[in-house]
Amino acid sequence: MLRIYEKLNKSLKPNKVFQVQLFSTGLRHSSTQQQQDIEPVEKKSPSEEFRQKRVRFNIKAENIQGRPLYLDAQATTPLDPRVLDAMLPYLTNFYGNPHSRTHAYGWESERAVEKAREQVAHLIGADPKEIIFTSGATESNNIAVKGVARFYGTKKKHVITTQTEHKCVLDSCRALENEGFRVTYLPVEPNGIIDMQKMEKALTPDTALVSVMTVNNEIGVKQPVAEIGKLCRSKKVFFHTDAAQAVGKIPINVNDMNIDLMSISGHKIYGPKGVGALYVRRRPRVRLEPVQSGGGQERGLRSGTVPAPLAVGLGSAAELAQQEMEYDSKWIDFLSKRLLDRLTKALPQVIRNGDPEQTYNGCLNLSFAYVEGESLLMALKDVALSSGSACTSASLEPSYVLRAIGADEDLAHSSIRFGIGRFTTIEEVDYTADKCIKHVERLREMSPLWEMVQEGIDLKSIQWSQH
């Protein structure tokens, strides 16, 4: 560089010297910059990287104050304060038995119960006389499945249901099998929805009843209830649907959908626990054999005193659900999309279980690959969530619903159900998403399987040895 500078300095006039000096300075600067660019960036030492991860994933400093957030709306919903207001008079002053016909205490309770019957009927497009009050959807399912099968059992001995039904329907069908009935458990597609062609093939002249739930309680998929109802009506087969997770959340009309029997739960629609209803069609008439004996209340189909305060609560909840269904649906769709987008953008390998289109968005079932669902639930102790159905979550076996849709056992074990409801807020959803992201990353950091996947190893190709 100096030789070039001297030659240029001699050959140029004095007034050009300053320009050459600038030129040489620029060259020196650029060469120095190139040297700096070439120098390798210092990597963090393993100990420093470990220290940063330890700070990031630290859970010891977490102080939980108050009660957890509630995101388990498929297990139960909080009682709407307006429903409580409607119930209170019948828990205090109006305490008469609605079946007492000889005095005013009974008459006023009976009026309240009949009004509630009308409110429930109006929600599903039925006649009030077709509504039977029960203790909940489990009892309604038992009466419908066992009652119809036993009444028509001398002529028809075949029942059809699906592999993803609620436990009480599956157990009722098993009880019928012990009584000599033949039960077909239809498989579902990988998206959780039944194949209508398989349904049609399964129907025989010996079929008395088809029972398919409207919205699944674990993965939220909606079955083609209207198509099933039309098919059953054409074959003169009674159609029952467990609509505990659907009534008050999606539009349902029993006449348009050709539904003959429908189970309803109070505490799934912001009503009280311990009350439900069973819709039983009158034309064409559906006959049932009562499951329990007694005083012949509720058209002789469900003996026992109707609890007036609970029936009033169910009626009030049904009326509110009808009034606010459109608003609730938009709000829940918005929150569900917000939660799903936030999780899937931040975390790889998050799998949604069930069909993404034919679904009720308030039930969002996600599997986080290489994370144990129970471990994640324990980490998210300030959020009330579920790893599956509340009815079967006491078992550590993977969900039978996820097994039925063909989910791998490891993914079935890593599933979490997020239940969003009427009173869920944006802040609750954002908090849950952020906590979930943090703990999934933390648990994956501890997982040797996740480390192997990051290195490009196909876990399915490995033959694990047993000791």
XYZ file of C-alpha atoms in Angstrom:
467
model
C 0.000 0.000 0.000
C 2.877 2.427 0.829
C 4.571 1.826 -2.544
C 1.357 2.567 -4.392
C 0.955 5.726 -2.326
C 4.546 6.951 -3.054
C 4.220 6.379 -6.796
C 0.907 8.212 -6.874
C 2.296 11.058 -4.746
C 5.206 11.622 -7.111
C 3.130 11.494 -10.284
C 0.380 13.780 -8.994
C 0.360 17.548 -8.478
C 0.541 19.024 -4.972
C -3.142 19.980 -4.959
C -4.104 16.285 -5.479
C -2.195 14.985 -2.438
C -5.117 15.463 -0.078
C -7.361 13.345 -2.308
C -4.785 10.509 -2.360
C -4.512 10.631 1.408
C -8.280 10.270 1.651
C -8.175 7.437 -0.859
C -5.495 5.560 1.093
C -7.343 6.144 4.355
C -10.490 4.712 2.773
C -8.596 1.624 1.608
C -7.152 1.071 5.076
C -10.591 1.460 6.610
C -12.200 -1.019 4.207
C -9.478 -3.631 4.685
C -9.779 -3.290 8.474
C -13.596 -3.694 8.191
C -13.152 -6.851 6.116
C -10.817 -8.295 8.745
C -13.406 -7.565 11.422
C -16.143 -9.231 9.361
C -14.056 -12.338 8.860
C -13.342 -12.728 12.575
C -15.580 -15.531 13.997
C -18.356 -14.624 16.450
C -17.685 -15.898 19.920
C -19.998 -18.785 20.811
C -21.611 -18.986 24.217
C -20.047 -21.550 26.466
C -22.223 -24.540 27.407
C -22.324 -23.317 30.998
C -23.554 -19.862 29.918
C -26.209 -21.385 27.646
C -27.335 -23.700 30.459
C -27.523 -20.734 32.860
C -29.739 -18.778 30.454
C -32.084 -21.746 29.961
C -32.249 -22.247 33.712
C -33.353 -18.646 34.195
C -35.824 -18.860 31.314
C -37.439 -22.112 32.430
C -37.326 -21.440 36.171
C -40.611 -22.415 37.850
C -39.557 -22.085 41.488
C -40.230 -18.355 41.486
C -43.837 -18.824 40.344
C -46.221 -17.769 43.091
C -49.821 -18.754 42.487
C -52.286 -16.535 44.284
C -56.011 -17.177 44.302
C -57.777 -19.885 42.328
C -56.681 -21.185 38.899
C -58.138 -19.869 35.647
C -60.948 -22.071 34.324
C -60.599 -23.551 30.828
C -62.484 -26.829 31.174
C -65.922 -25.936 29.829
C -66.569 -29.463 28.505
C -66.416 -30.884 32.045
C -68.845 -28.312 33.426
C -69.721 -24.625 33.134
C -70.190 -22.028 35.871
C -73.738 -21.210 36.901
C -74.883 -18.071 35.111
C -75.842 -15.476 37.776
C -79.123 -14.841 35.940
C -79.964 -18.541 36.279
C -79.294 -18.368 40.030
C -81.648 -15.383 40.282
C -84.415 -17.425 38.638
C -83.786 -20.390 40.966
C -83.561 -18.595 44.332
C -87.313 -18.128 44.988
C -87.853 -21.886 44.527
C -85.037 -22.666 46.949
C -86.607 -20.496 49.665
C -90.284 -19.446 49.591
C -91.806 -21.554 46.786
C -90.805 -24.949 48.102
C -93.932 -26.964 47.224
C -93.829 -30.362 45.529
C -94.823 -29.805 41.871
C -96.850 -33.036 41.977
C -99.028 -31.854 44.889
C -102.356 -31.015 43.227
C -104.402 -30.087 46.321
C -102.906 -26.740 47.407
C -101.246 -23.532 46.224
C -97.710 -24.598 47.152
C -97.901 -27.445 44.643
C -99.635 -25.356 41.977
C -97.032 -22.584 41.949
C -94.172 -25.094 41.731
C -95.969 -26.970 38.949
C -96.420 -23.733 36.969
C -92.672 -23.049 37.251
C -91.764 -26.575 36.119
C -94.106 -26.399 33.130
C -92.662 -23.024 32.130
C -89.177 -24.565 32.279
C -90.411 -27.454 30.117
C -91.553 -24.931 27.506
C -88.214 -23.089 27.607
C -86.234 -26.300 26.990
C -88.622 -27.405 24.229
C -88.378 -24.029 22.508
C -84.571 -24.255 22.387
C -84.655 -27.471 20.316
C -87.869 -26.898 18.347
C -89.903 -29.517 20.226
C -93.323 -29.720 21.876
C -93.231 -29.199 25.689
C -95.014 -32.537 26.182
C -91.997 -34.261 24.600
C -89.573 -33.075 27.329
C -88.842 -35.431 30.237
C -86.852 -34.046 33.183
C -84.050 -36.298 34.434
C -81.030 -35.998 36.738
C -78.668 -35.332 33.821
C -77.434 -36.534 30.433
C -76.122 -39.836 31.841
C -79.591 -40.848 33.046
C -81.139 -39.578 29.796
C -78.744 -41.730 27.757
C -79.494 -44.801 29.900
C -83.272 -44.341 29.552
C -83.038 -43.766 25.783
C -80.664 -46.591 24.846
C -81.895 -49.274 27.267
C -85.532 -48.152 27.203
C -86.008 -48.297 23.415
C -83.992 -51.503 22.968
C -85.884 -53.343 25.708
C -89.337 -52.167 24.589
C -88.806 -53.323 20.986
C -86.537 -56.227 22.000
C -89.080 -58.929 21.135
C -89.037 -57.836 17.468
C -85.647 -56.186 16.963
C -82.349 -57.100 18.614
C -79.786 -54.813 16.959
C -78.353 -51.439 18.120
C -75.801 -49.239 16.307
C -73.486 -46.718 17.974
C -69.945 -45.370 17.428
C -66.599 -46.075 19.083
C -66.285 -42.450 20.261
C -69.533 -42.195 22.225
C -69.698 -41.095 25.850
C -68.897 -43.780 28.396
C -72.504 -44.060 29.601
C -73.754 -44.890 26.079
C -71.006 -47.480 25.527
C -71.670 -49.084 28.922
C -75.442 -49.142 28.260
C -74.738 -50.942 24.978
C -72.533 -53.474 26.760
C -75.342 -54.090 29.248
C -77.665 -54.778 26.308
C -75.131 -57.228 24.854
C -75.345 -59.178 28.118
C -79.122 -59.322 27.582
C -78.731 -60.897 24.132
C -78.716 -57.810 21.912
C -76.265 -57.399 19.027
C -74.411 -54.070 19.047
C -72.402 -52.590 16.157
C -69.698 -50.110 17.225
C -68.982 -48.083 14.093
C -65.403 -46.833 13.621
C -64.755 -43.184 12.804
C -62.483 -41.605 10.208
C -59.138 -40.017 11.268
C -60.977 -36.670 11.515
C -63.402 -38.175 14.074
C -66.483 -38.187 11.824
C -68.351 -41.365 10.853
C -68.562 -42.645 7.280
C -72.220 -42.500 6.180
C -71.739 -45.420 3.790
C -70.599 -47.643 6.672
C -73.609 -46.462 8.674
C -75.981 -47.387 5.845
C -74.374 -50.834 5.440
C -74.662 -51.496 9.172
C -78.449 -50.906 9.189
C -80.540 -54.082 9.011
C -84.275 -54.882 9.325
C -83.393 -56.044 12.860
C -82.016 -52.608 13.918
C -84.086 -50.924 16.644
C -81.937 -47.897 17.507
C -79.017 -45.783 16.270
C -77.221 -43.659 18.900
C -74.644 -41.074 17.741
C -73.565 -38.029 19.763
C -73.920 -34.578 18.176
C -70.683 -32.983 19.459
C -67.890 -35.097 20.911
C -66.959 -34.201 24.493
C -63.204 -34.800 23.980
C -62.320 -33.548 20.500
C -65.345 -31.359 19.702
C -66.167 -32.797 16.253
C -69.733 -32.456 14.977
C -71.314 -35.559 13.469
C -73.647 -35.226 10.429
C -76.730 -35.561 12.636
C -79.215 -34.340 10.001
C -77.957 -36.926 7.467
C -78.078 -39.722 10.050
C -81.613 -38.708 11.052
C -82.774 -38.700 7.429
C -81.253 -42.139 6.811
C -82.791 -43.615 9.991
C -86.224 -42.182 9.188
C -86.106 -43.733 5.695
C -85.269 -47.134 7.239
C -87.847 -46.754 10.070
C -85.144 -46.948 12.748
C -85.243 -44.732 15.855
C -82.401 -42.212 16.143
C -81.041 -41.049 19.511
C -78.349 -38.393 19.932
C -76.412 -37.374 23.022
C -76.474 -33.577 22.584
C -75.110 -32.622 26.017
C -72.177 -30.740 24.420
C -74.270 -29.270 21.601
C -77.578 -27.966 22.967
C -77.456 -24.210 23.489
C -74.130 -23.940 21.632
C -75.075 -24.807 18.043
C -78.532 -24.520 16.396
C -80.562 -27.732 16.760
C -84.075 -28.509 15.554
C -85.311 -32.017 16.315
C -87.887 -31.939 13.492
C -85.543 -30.678 10.770
C -82.890 -33.208 11.833
C -85.328 -36.150 12.246
C -84.178 -36.788 15.819
C -86.375 -39.175 17.827
C -84.603 -38.977 21.213
C -82.156 -36.403 22.542
C -80.204 -36.156 25.814
C -79.638 -32.734 27.430
C -77.504 -31.705 30.422
C -78.093 -28.665 32.651
C -74.562 -27.951 33.842
C -73.135 -27.897 30.289
C -75.207 -24.805 29.403
C -74.461 -22.647 32.490
C -77.293 -24.229 34.467
C -77.288 -26.190 37.753
C -75.808 -29.658 38.215
C -78.086 -32.601 38.936
C -80.690 -31.866 36.266
C -81.087 -32.734 32.595
C -83.753 -33.622 30.096
C -84.661 -36.276 27.557
C -86.563 -35.378 24.414
C -88.890 -38.240 23.351
C -90.783 -37.815 20.073
C -94.570 -38.234 20.160
C -95.261 -38.377 16.382
C -94.192 -40.873 15.151
C -94.385 -42.122 18.708
C -91.334 -43.560 20.414
C -92.083 -46.136 23.111
C -89.749 -46.705 26.073
C -89.494 -49.175 28.902
C -88.814 -47.144 32.091
C -85.463 -47.813 33.749
C -86.766 -47.102 37.265
C -90.105 -47.735 38.914
C -92.088 -45.359 41.091
C -94.977 -42.929 41.146
C -95.238 -42.598 37.376
C -94.149 -38.965 37.084
C -92.929 -37.545 33.739
C -95.395 -39.521 31.581
C -94.447 -42.664 33.483
C -90.994 -42.661 31.850
C -89.016 -41.268 34.791
C -90.570 -41.748 38.204
C -89.496 -39.501 41.058
C -90.226 -35.978 42.286
C -89.038 -33.354 39.794
C -86.745 -30.910 41.675
C -88.501 -27.626 40.908
C -85.486 -25.301 41.600
C -83.236 -27.343 39.309
C -85.863 -27.586 36.571
C -86.355 -23.799 36.759
C -82.582 -23.379 36.474
C -82.426 -25.623 33.389
C -85.296 -23.722 31.773
C -83.705 -20.353 32.473
C -80.324 -21.557 31.134
C -82.013 -22.863 27.965
C -83.762 -19.527 27.384
C -80.527 -17.570 27.885
C -78.645 -19.942 25.578
C -81.196 -19.355 22.838
C -80.996 -15.573 23.250
C -77.180 -15.429 23.313
C -76.217 -18.338 21.052
C -75.044 -16.164 18.156
C -73.017 -13.840 20.400
C -71.514 -16.746 22.389
C -70.567 -18.547 19.166
C -68.711 -15.528 17.729
C -66.892 -14.863 21.003
C -65.836 -18.490 21.479
C -64.704 -18.801 17.821
C -62.579 -15.665 18.242
C -60.919 -16.883 21.466
C -60.349 -20.390 20.103
C -58.620 -19.070 16.978
C -56.525 -16.695 19.073
C -55.341 -19.526 21.338
C -54.624 -21.932 18.461
C -52.733 -19.310 16.395
C -50.634 -18.270 19.360
C -49.627 -21.837 20.201
C -48.948 -23.035 16.648
C -46.858 -19.971 15.737
C -44.616 -20.341 18.795
C -44.341 -24.140 18.960
C -43.545 -26.737 16.280
C -45.339 -30.081 16.095
C -48.647 -29.086 17.685
C -51.382 -31.383 16.335
C -55.093 -30.581 16.461
C -57.165 -33.706 17.138
C -60.389 -33.943 15.181
C -61.736 -32.226 12.089
C -60.778 -28.513 11.996
C -63.937 -27.512 10.088
C -66.804 -29.704 11.329
C -66.185 -28.875 14.958
C -67.392 -26.872 17.934
C -64.524 -24.436 18.526
C -65.130 -24.201 22.268
C -63.544 -27.660 22.558
C -59.939 -27.501 21.363
C -57.962 -30.737 21.749
C -54.236 -30.399 21.005
C -51.340 -32.843 21.179
C -47.867 -31.476 21.933
C -45.417 -33.987 20.483
C -42.744 -35.357 22.867
C -44.461 -33.879 25.932
C -46.341 -35.982 28.484
C -49.850 -34.537 28.895
C -49.948 -35.225 32.641
C -46.595 -33.436 33.127
C -47.882 -30.410 31.242
C -51.078 -30.366 33.325
C -49.028 -30.415 36.534
C -46.852 -27.568 35.224
C -49.949 -25.537 34.315
C -51.344 -25.810 37.833
C -52.697 -22.243 37.739
C -54.982 -23.133 34.792
C -57.805 -25.680 35.111
C -57.445 -27.932 32.049
C -58.061 -31.581 31.194
C -56.112 -34.281 29.418
C -59.354 -35.831 28.130
C -62.865 -36.576 29.302
C -63.502 -35.720 32.947
C -65.333 -39.036 33.163
C -62.226 -41.056 32.253
C -59.324 -38.743 33.194
C -58.726 -40.661 36.445
C -57.257 -43.401 34.254
C -53.690 -43.092 32.942
C -54.641 -45.060 29.837
C -54.626 -42.976 26.616
C -58.039 -41.657 25.581
C -60.191 -44.246 23.763
C -61.526 -41.420 21.569
C -58.013 -40.507 20.381
C -57.218 -44.181 19.839
C -60.389 -44.490 17.747
C -59.282 -41.691 15.389
C -55.947 -43.460 14.922
C -53.719 -41.157 16.983
C -50.342 -42.633 17.944
C -50.184 -43.689 21.580
C -47.484 -41.127 22.381
C -49.598 -38.334 20.847
C -52.687 -39.602 22.680
C -50.719 -39.305 25.935
C -49.627 -35.745 25.062
C -53.110 -34.319 24.446
C -54.633 -31.397 26.339
C -58.266 -30.275 26.058
C -58.872 -26.521 26.217
C -62.512 -25.718 27.029
C -63.568 -22.140 26.202
C -66.907 -20.791 27.388
C -69.195 -17.794 27.703
C -67.228 -16.171 30.530
C -63.683 -16.841 29.231
C -61.672 -13.630 28.680
C -58.922 -12.606 26.240
C -56.500 -12.174 29.145
C -57.145 -15.752 30.317
C -56.513 -17.137 26.829
C -53.292 -15.133 26.373
C -51.998 -16.098 29.821
C -52.744 -19.777 29.173
C -51.039 -19.687 25.770
C -47.886 -18.017 27.138
C -47.623 -20.431 30.069
C -48.244 -23.385 27.797
C -45.509 -22.276 25.373
C -43.021 -21.825 28.212
C -43.663 -25.222 29.771
C -43.803 -27.167 26.504
C -40.370 -25.725 25.608
C -39.079 -26.561 29.097
C -40.352 -30.150 29.023
C -39.011 -30.687 25.506
C -35.591 -29.455 26.627
C -35.589 -32.309 29.153
C -36.778 -34.899 26.621
C -34.121 -37.115 24.996
C -36.669 -37.991 22.283
C -37.039 -34.320 21.333
C -33.235 -34.017 21.151
C -33.061 -37.050 18.836
C -35.781 -35.614 16.573
C -33.903 -32.296 16.378
C -30.867 -34.255 15.190
C -32.948 -35.749 12.362
C -33.402 -39.253 13.809
C -36.613 -41.049 12.795
C -37.910 -42.464 16.080
C -40.215 -44.943 14.349
C -37.233 -46.596 12.685
C -35.600 -47.358 16.054
C -36.048 -50.834 17.550
C -36.169 -50.249 21.281
C -34.828 -53.042 23.456
C -36.825 -54.174 26.473
C -35.158 -54.863 29.837
